[in-house]
Amino acid sequence: MKILIENLNIAIPILYFIVFILYFSNFWKPRKSLARLKRIILFLTLLIHFFYLFARTIEFDHVPITNIFEIFTLLAFAITLSYYILELITEVRNTGMFILFIPMVFQIISSLKIVDLLNVQEILRSPFLGVHVFTALAGYAGITFSAIYGGLYLMLYKQIKMHRFGLLYQRLPNLELLESLNYTSALIGFTMLSTAIVIGIIWMPQAFTNPSYFDPKLIATIFIWILYALGITTKIFAKWRGKRIIYLSLAGFVVALFSMTLLNLLFTGFHKFH
């Protein structure tokens, strides 16, 4: 099993690279055969990546969340799975190049640096923790998509305003659809983040003897949740549209980015296990 895991650890970043090249090529030169091929390869990559995560969980007797490089491979899977679902729902296939670059980078770093740990804290073997982390990562993936579609919206808006009708104008969806993708991604991210928070709140008192509700990571996550709840509410009830809602989603992404990077490095709390 361990040899299989090592081989998959080499094969998966290569598959992600192939997927990215296919989406990149199809963006520049759209072809129906390439469009079908890239979706098939994307599905196979997800399937193999799932098997890799499952095999690691069985072999090392814990969900792959014990160090940052295991979280990177789980994050790569969560982003790719979320994008695949979004592509199936919306049938918008020309934006994958801007998103699938991210899991490719995460998986390459993970494959280069990942270590196999057998002796870990008992809490890291909890399946509830695995579900909590995966739903949180899927939530952050939705937030990331929302920011990417927001950025593409602003780029296209600027080009149209300047009467530049180049490649982006020809390949990207129109502004209305980009705004819809921005909102749908934010909604998926918000739902997954809400699920992670609920699981965490229920499970936390059972897992820790003295849990603190002033944990920096918990406070940042609640703040992100409030920000997106505000954005979704204003869009539904106050009819916010266009750049205002885009800027709000970008602000939420900046806070989420801070929470996932600097906050983990600068502060301590019960969310740090290593």
mmCIF file of C-alpha atoms in Angstrom:
data_model
loop_
_atom_site.group_PDB
_atom_site.id
_atom_site.type_symbol
_atom_site.label_atom_id
_atom_site.label_comp_id
_atom_site.label_asym_id
_atom_site.label_seq_id
_atom_site.Cartn_x
_atom_site.Cartn_y
_atom_site.Cartn_z
ATOM 1 C CA MET A 1 0.000 0.000 0.000
ATOM 2 C CA LYS A 2 2.797 2.412 0.892
ATOM 3 C CA ILE A 3 4.471 1.947 -2.512
ATOM 4 C CA LEU A 4 1.131 2.648 -4.203
ATOM 5 C CA ILE A 5 0.723 5.838 -2.133
ATOM 6 C CA GLU A 6 4.247 6.968 -3.083
ATOM 7 C CA ASN A 7 3.533 6.369 -6.785
ATOM 8 C CA LEU A 8 0.226 8.241 -6.590
ATOM 9 C CA ASN A 9 2.013 11.095 -4.824
ATOM 10 C CA ILE A 10 4.144 11.448 -7.977
ATOM 11 C CA ALA A 11 1.327 10.842 -10.478
ATOM 12 C CA ILE A 12 -1.283 13.258 -9.074
ATOM 13 C CA PRO A 13 0.627 16.563 -9.606
ATOM 14 C CA ILE A 14 1.392 15.378 -13.165
ATOM 15 C CA LEU A 15 -2.328 14.788 -13.728
ATOM 16 C CA TYR A 16 -3.124 18.261 -12.363
ATOM 17 C CA PHE A 17 -0.539 19.743 -14.730
ATOM 18 C CA ILE A 18 -2.103 17.906 -17.707
ATOM 19 C CA VAL A 19 -5.582 19.127 -16.688
ATOM 20 C CA PHE A 20 -4.344 22.719 -16.442
ATOM 21 C CA ILE A 21 -2.629 22.505 -19.872
ATOM 22 C CA LEU A 22 -5.830 21.125 -21.435
ATOM 23 C CA TYR A 23 -7.954 23.954 -19.966
ATOM 24 C CA PHE A 24 -5.301 26.518 -20.952
ATOM 25 C CA SER A 25 -5.142 25.174 -24.543
ATOM 26 C CA ASN A 26 -8.910 25.071 -24.871
ATOM 27 C CA PHE A 27 -9.176 28.692 -23.678
ATOM 28 C CA TRP A 28 -6.868 29.891 -26.457
ATOM 29 C CA LYS A 29 -8.108 27.507 -29.169
ATOM 30 C CA PRO A 30 -11.640 26.230 -28.418
ATOM 31 C CA ARG A 31 -12.327 22.759 -29.832
ATOM 32 C CA LYS A 32 -15.201 20.414 -28.989
ATOM 33 C CA SER A 33 -12.952 17.334 -28.801
ATOM 34 C CA LEU A 34 -10.604 19.132 -26.380
ATOM 35 C CA ALA A 35 -13.548 20.346 -24.285
ATOM 36 C CA ARG A 36 -14.753 16.756 -23.837
ATOM 37 C CA LEU A 37 -11.240 15.446 -23.155
ATOM 38 C CA LYS A 38 -10.437 18.028 -20.458
ATOM 39 C CA ARG A 39 -13.601 17.187 -18.515
ATOM 40 C CA ILE A 40 -12.867 13.433 -18.688
ATOM 41 C CA ILE A 41 -9.264 13.930 -17.496
ATOM 42 C CA LEU A 42 -10.497 16.246 -14.738
ATOM 43 C CA PHE A 43 -12.935 13.569 -13.543
ATOM 44 C CA LEU A 44 -10.223 10.857 -13.609
ATOM 45 C CA THR A 45 -7.852 13.142 -11.688
ATOM 46 C CA LEU A 46 -10.495 13.648 -9.014
ATOM 47 C CA LEU A 47 -11.160 9.910 -8.824
ATOM 48 C CA ILE A 48 -7.469 9.047 -8.443
ATOM 49 C CA HIS A 49 -6.950 11.868 -5.953
ATOM 50 C CA PHE A 50 -9.868 10.589 -3.855
ATOM 51 C CA PHE A 51 -8.380 7.086 -3.862
ATOM 52 C CA TYR A 52 -5.002 8.569 -2.806
ATOM 53 C CA LEU A 53 -6.601 10.381 0.163
ATOM 54 C CA PHE A 54 -8.554 7.257 1.103
ATOM 55 C CA ALA A 55 -5.412 5.083 0.906
ATOM 56 C CA ARG A 56 -3.455 7.541 3.107
ATOM 57 C CA THR A 57 -6.277 7.521 5.665
ATOM 58 C CA ILE A 58 -6.288 3.694 5.835
ATOM 59 C CA GLU A 59 -2.504 3.244 5.777
ATOM 60 C CA PHE A 60 -1.636 5.899 8.386
ATOM 61 C CA ASP A 61 -4.845 5.545 10.441
ATOM 62 C CA HIS A 62 -5.785 9.221 10.343
ATOM 63 C CA VAL A 63 -7.395 11.701 7.957
ATOM 64 C CA PRO A 64 -4.673 13.625 6.056
ATOM 65 C CA ILE A 65 -4.867 16.812 8.121
ATOM 66 C CA THR A 66 -1.941 16.365 10.533
ATOM 67 C CA ASN A 67 0.428 18.847 8.862
ATOM 68 C CA ILE A 68 0.237 21.726 6.409
ATOM 69 C CA PHE A 69 1.315 19.618 3.404
ATOM 70 C CA GLU A 70 -1.409 17.026 4.024
ATOM 71 C CA ILE A 71 -3.886 19.907 4.264
ATOM 72 C CA PHE A 72 -2.551 21.238 0.942
ATOM 73 C CA THR A 73 -3.447 17.997 -0.890
ATOM 74 C CA LEU A 74 -6.886 17.961 0.771
ATOM 75 C CA LEU A 75 -7.337 21.615 -0.211
ATOM 76 C CA ALA A 76 -6.326 20.835 -3.819
ATOM 77 C CA PHE A 77 -8.960 18.081 -3.891
ATOM 78 C CA ALA A 78 -11.643 20.308 -2.302
ATOM 79 C CA ILE A 79 -11.014 23.154 -4.803
ATOM 80 C CA THR A 80 -11.033 20.811 -7.808
ATOM 81 C CA LEU A 81 -14.153 18.949 -6.674
ATOM 82 C CA SER A 82 -15.985 22.226 -6.022
ATOM 83 C CA TYR A 83 -14.984 23.527 -9.462
ATOM 84 C CA TYR A 84 -16.072 20.278 -11.152
ATOM 85 C CA ILE A 85 -19.512 20.498 -9.513
ATOM 86 C CA LEU A 86 -19.805 24.180 -10.451
ATOM 87 C CA GLU A 87 -18.873 23.394 -14.073
ATOM 88 C CA LEU A 88 -21.484 20.624 -14.205
ATOM 89 C CA ILE A 89 -24.186 22.903 -12.765
ATOM 90 C CA THR A 90 -23.463 25.989 -14.861
ATOM 91 C CA GLU A 91 -21.947 24.384 -18.010
ATOM 92 C CA VAL A 92 -19.477 27.294 -18.076
ATOM 93 C CA ARG A 93 -16.165 25.680 -19.089
ATOM 94 C CA ASN A 94 -13.991 28.613 -20.125
ATOM 95 C CA THR A 95 -13.000 29.787 -16.655
ATOM 96 C CA GLY A 96 -11.298 26.577 -15.466
ATOM 97 C CA MET A 97 -7.863 27.853 -16.523
ATOM 98 C CA PHE A 98 -8.084 30.634 -13.911
ATOM 99 C CA ILE A 99 -9.101 28.245 -11.105
ATOM 100 C CA LEU A 100 -7.339 24.923 -11.732
ATOM 101 C CA PHE A 101 -3.940 26.587 -11.570
ATOM 102 C CA ILE A 102 -4.441 26.910 -7.782
ATOM 103 C CA PRO A 103 -4.920 23.177 -6.893
ATOM 104 C CA MET A 104 -2.057 22.309 -9.242
ATOM 105 C CA VAL A 105 0.305 24.545 -7.208
ATOM 106 C CA PHE A 106 -1.013 23.217 -3.874
ATOM 107 C CA GLN A 107 -0.599 19.595 -5.021
ATOM 108 C CA ILE A 108 2.928 20.118 -6.368
ATOM 109 C CA ILE A 109 4.040 21.651 -3.047
ATOM 110 C CA SER A 110 2.284 18.883 -1.116
ATOM 111 C CA SER A 111 3.850 16.085 -3.175
ATOM 112 C CA LEU A 112 7.319 17.580 -2.730
ATOM 113 C CA LYS A 113 7.086 18.123 1.028
ATOM 114 C CA ILE A 114 4.529 15.677 2.437
ATOM 115 C CA VAL A 115 5.681 13.358 5.235
ATOM 116 C CA ASP A 116 4.076 10.123 6.417
ATOM 117 C CA LEU A 117 3.201 10.365 10.106
ATOM 118 C CA LEU A 118 2.115 7.325 12.104
ATOM 119 C CA ASN A 119 2.310 8.790 15.620
ATOM 120 C CA VAL A 120 -0.102 11.721 15.879
ATOM 121 C CA GLN A 121 -2.326 13.183 18.583
ATOM 122 C CA GLU A 122 -5.401 11.021 19.177
ATOM 123 C CA ILE A 123 -7.712 13.929 18.347
ATOM 124 C CA LEU A 124 -6.356 13.936 14.773
ATOM 125 C CA ARG A 125 -7.783 10.442 14.252
ATOM 126 C CA SER A 126 -11.351 11.685 14.778
ATOM 127 C CA PRO A 127 -13.585 11.347 11.677
ATOM 128 C CA PHE A 128 -15.577 14.402 12.914
ATOM 129 C CA LEU A 129 -12.409 16.485 12.657
ATOM 130 C CA GLY A 130 -11.894 15.187 9.106
ATOM 131 C CA VAL A 131 -15.436 16.224 8.072
ATOM 132 C CA HIS A 132 -15.050 19.568 9.885
ATOM 133 C CA VAL A 133 -11.765 20.353 8.082
ATOM 134 C CA PHE A 134 -12.999 19.193 4.662
ATOM 135 C CA THR A 135 -16.191 21.258 4.814
ATOM 136 C CA ALA A 136 -14.174 24.281 5.990
ATOM 137 C CA LEU A 137 -11.732 23.849 3.084
ATOM 138 C CA ALA A 138 -14.639 23.436 0.638
ATOM 139 C CA GLY A 139 -16.066 26.666 2.099
ATOM 140 C CA TYR A 140 -12.785 28.489 1.499
ATOM 141 C CA ALA A 141 -12.706 26.995 -2.029
ATOM 142 C CA GLY A 142 -16.125 28.552 -2.743
ATOM 143 C CA ILE A 143 -14.918 31.883 -1.375
ATOM 144 C CA THR A 144 -11.809 31.662 -3.598
ATOM 145 C CA PHE A 145 -13.947 30.958 -6.691
ATOM 146 C CA SER A 146 -16.145 33.889 -5.811
ATOM 147 C CA ALA A 147 -13.083 36.163 -5.661
ATOM 148 C CA ILE A 148 -11.720 34.832 -8.977
ATOM 149 C CA TYR A 149 -15.044 35.387 -10.758
ATOM 150 C CA GLY A 150 -15.218 38.811 -9.108
ATOM 151 C CA GLY A 151 -11.742 39.647 -10.440
ATOM 152 C CA LEU A 152 -12.705 38.435 -13.941
ATOM 153 C CA TYR A 153 -15.887 40.543 -13.737
ATOM 154 C CA LEU A 154 -13.867 43.683 -12.954
ATOM 155 C CA MET A 155 -11.333 42.942 -15.728
ATOM 156 C CA LEU A 156 -14.070 42.418 -18.315
ATOM 157 C CA TYR A 157 -15.991 45.474 -17.081
ATOM 158 C CA LYS A 158 -12.883 47.617 -17.535
ATOM 159 C CA GLN A 159 -12.242 46.242 -21.047
ATOM 160 C CA ILE A 160 -15.833 46.907 -22.117
ATOM 161 C CA LYS A 161 -15.711 50.423 -20.679
ATOM 162 C CA MET A 162 -12.502 51.092 -22.659
ATOM 163 C CA HIS A 163 -14.015 49.502 -25.798
ATOM 164 C CA ARG A 164 -11.339 46.805 -25.897
ATOM 165 C CA PHE A 165 -12.960 43.664 -27.231
ATOM 166 C CA GLY A 166 -10.000 41.256 -27.154
ATOM 167 C CA LEU A 167 -9.553 37.613 -26.187
ATOM 168 C CA LEU A 168 -11.022 37.948 -22.686
ATOM 169 C CA TYR A 169 -14.164 39.537 -24.123
ATOM 170 C CA GLN A 170 -14.470 36.714 -26.676
ATOM 171 C CA ARG A 171 -13.794 33.804 -24.288
ATOM 172 C CA LEU A 172 -15.209 34.843 -20.915
ATOM 173 C CA PRO A 173 -18.918 34.654 -20.057
ATOM 174 C CA ASN A 174 -20.771 37.976 -20.093
ATOM 175 C CA LEU A 175 -20.861 40.273 -17.055
ATOM 176 C CA GLU A 176 -24.254 39.036 -15.917
ATOM 177 C CA LEU A 177 -23.098 35.400 -15.901
ATOM 178 C CA LEU A 178 -19.809 36.259 -14.165
ATOM 179 C CA GLU A 179 -21.781 38.055 -11.454
ATOM 180 C CA SER A 180 -24.046 35.017 -11.157
ATOM 181 C CA LEU A 181 -20.993 32.703 -10.844
ATOM 182 C CA ASN A 182 -19.538 35.043 -8.220
ATOM 183 C CA TYR A 183 -22.769 34.850 -6.216
ATOM 184 C CA THR A 184 -23.286 31.070 -6.657
ATOM 185 C CA SER A 185 -19.697 30.387 -5.547
ATOM 186 C CA ALA A 186 -20.137 32.638 -2.510
ATOM 187 C CA LEU A 187 -23.382 30.835 -1.664
ATOM 188 C CA ILE A 188 -21.685 27.400 -1.873
ATOM 189 C CA GLY A 189 -18.746 28.690 0.195
ATOM 190 C CA PHE A 190 -21.090 30.168 2.794
ATOM 191 C CA THR A 191 -23.096 26.912 3.054
ATOM 192 C CA MET A 192 -20.001 24.749 3.479
ATOM 193 C CA LEU A 193 -18.477 27.173 5.983
ATOM 194 C CA SER A 194 -21.740 27.179 7.965
ATOM 195 C CA THR A 195 -21.647 23.357 8.030
ATOM 196 C CA ALA A 196 -18.033 23.404 9.270
ATOM 197 C CA ILE A 197 -18.892 25.907 12.015
ATOM 198 C CA VAL A 198 -21.910 23.876 13.203
ATOM 199 C CA ILE A 199 -19.886 20.613 13.280
ATOM 200 C CA GLY A 200 -17.060 22.412 15.100
ATOM 201 C CA ILE A 201 -19.351 23.930 17.751
ATOM 202 C CA ILE A 202 -21.065 20.574 18.431
ATOM 203 C CA TRP A 203 -17.846 18.559 18.460
ATOM 204 C CA MET A 204 -15.529 21.065 20.236
ATOM 205 C CA PRO A 205 -16.723 20.497 23.862
ATOM 206 C CA GLN A 206 -16.352 16.720 23.400
ATOM 207 C CA ALA A 207 -12.837 16.984 21.941
ATOM 208 C CA PHE A 208 -11.238 19.615 24.216
ATOM 209 C CA THR A 209 -11.332 19.910 28.000
ATOM 210 C CA ASN A 210 -11.100 23.730 28.045
ATOM 211 C CA PRO A 211 -12.014 25.046 24.586
ATOM 212 C CA SER A 212 -11.766 28.808 24.143
ATOM 213 C CA TYR A 213 -14.367 30.656 22.110
ATOM 214 C CA PHE A 214 -11.792 33.459 21.724
ATOM 215 C CA ASP A 215 -9.516 31.320 19.536
ATOM 216 C CA PRO A 216 -8.186 33.661 16.770
ATOM 217 C CA LYS A 217 -9.067 31.198 14.000
ATOM 218 C CA LEU A 218 -12.626 30.799 15.319
ATOM 219 C CA ILE A 219 -13.096 34.579 15.600
ATOM 220 C CA ALA A 220 -11.769 35.123 12.037
ATOM 221 C CA THR A 221 -14.055 32.373 10.671
ATOM 222 C CA ILE A 222 -17.121 33.863 12.388
ATOM 223 C CA PHE A 223 -16.184 37.295 10.990
ATOM 224 C CA ILE A 224 -15.906 35.832 7.453
ATOM 225 C CA TRP A 225 -19.276 34.096 7.926
ATOM 226 C CA ILE A 226 -20.927 37.395 9.009
ATOM 227 C CA LEU A 227 -19.386 39.212 6.032
ATOM 228 C CA TYR A 228 -20.777 36.691 3.533
ATOM 229 C CA ALA A 229 -24.126 36.499 5.326
ATOM 230 C CA LEU A 230 -24.304 40.291 4.956
ATOM 231 C CA GLY A 231 -23.425 40.061 1.239
ATOM 232 C CA ILE A 232 -26.039 37.373 0.521
ATOM 233 C CA THR A 233 -28.699 39.224 2.535
ATOM 234 C CA THR A 234 -28.074 42.551 0.787
ATOM 235 C CA LYS A 235 -28.192 40.877 -2.625
ATOM 236 C CA ILE A 236 -31.523 39.194 -1.866
ATOM 237 C CA PHE A 237 -33.314 41.947 0.086
ATOM 238 C CA ALA A 238 -31.525 45.209 -0.816
ATOM 239 C CA LYS A 239 -31.087 44.135 -4.476
ATOM 240 C CA TRP A 240 -27.386 44.949 -4.516
ATOM 241 C CA ARG A 241 -25.909 44.240 -7.958
ATOM 242 C CA GLY A 242 -22.729 44.694 -9.974
ATOM 243 C CA LYS A 243 -19.510 46.101 -8.572
ATOM 244 C CA ARG A 244 -20.795 46.698 -5.014
ATOM 245 C CA ILE A 245 -21.461 42.991 -4.415
ATOM 246 C CA ILE A 246 -18.220 42.074 -6.212
ATOM 247 C CA TYR A 247 -16.167 44.357 -3.937
ATOM 248 C CA LEU A 248 -17.844 42.836 -0.873
ATOM 249 C CA SER A 249 -16.901 39.298 -1.974
ATOM 250 C CA LEU A 250 -13.308 40.419 -2.617
ATOM 251 C CA ALA A 251 -13.152 41.913 0.894
ATOM 252 C CA GLY A 252 -14.355 38.578 2.309
ATOM 253 C CA PHE A 253 -11.671 36.751 0.346
ATOM 254 C CA VAL A 254 -8.911 39.025 1.739
ATOM 255 C CA VAL A 255 -10.044 38.223 5.307
ATOM 256 C CA ALA A 256 -10.235 34.483 4.460
ATOM 257 C CA LEU A 257 -6.734 34.612 2.969
ATOM 258 C CA PHE A 258 -5.454 36.298 6.133
ATOM 259 C CA SER A 259 -7.147 33.618 8.229
ATOM 260 C CA MET A 260 -5.599 30.742 6.245
ATOM 261 C CA THR A 261 -2.053 32.124 6.089
ATOM 262 C CA LEU A 262 -0.785 34.814 8.483
ATOM 263 C CA LEU A 263 -3.207 33.915 11.272
ATOM 264 C CA ASN A 264 -1.914 30.328 11.301
ATOM 265 C CA LEU A 265 1.669 31.522 11.483
ATOM 266 C CA LEU A 266 1.344 34.402 13.953
ATOM 267 C CA PHE A 267 -1.159 33.176 16.543
ATOM 268 C CA THR A 268 -1.652 30.058 18.618
ATOM 269 C CA GLY A 269 -4.903 28.389 19.635
ATOM 270 C CA PHE A 270 -6.634 25.035 19.823
ATOM 271 C CA HIS A 271 -6.833 24.963 16.024
ATOM 272 C CA LYS A 272 -3.059 24.366 15.829
ATOM 273 C CA PHE A 273 -2.122 20.706 16.214
ATOM 274 C CA HIS A 274 1.455 20.776 14.958
#
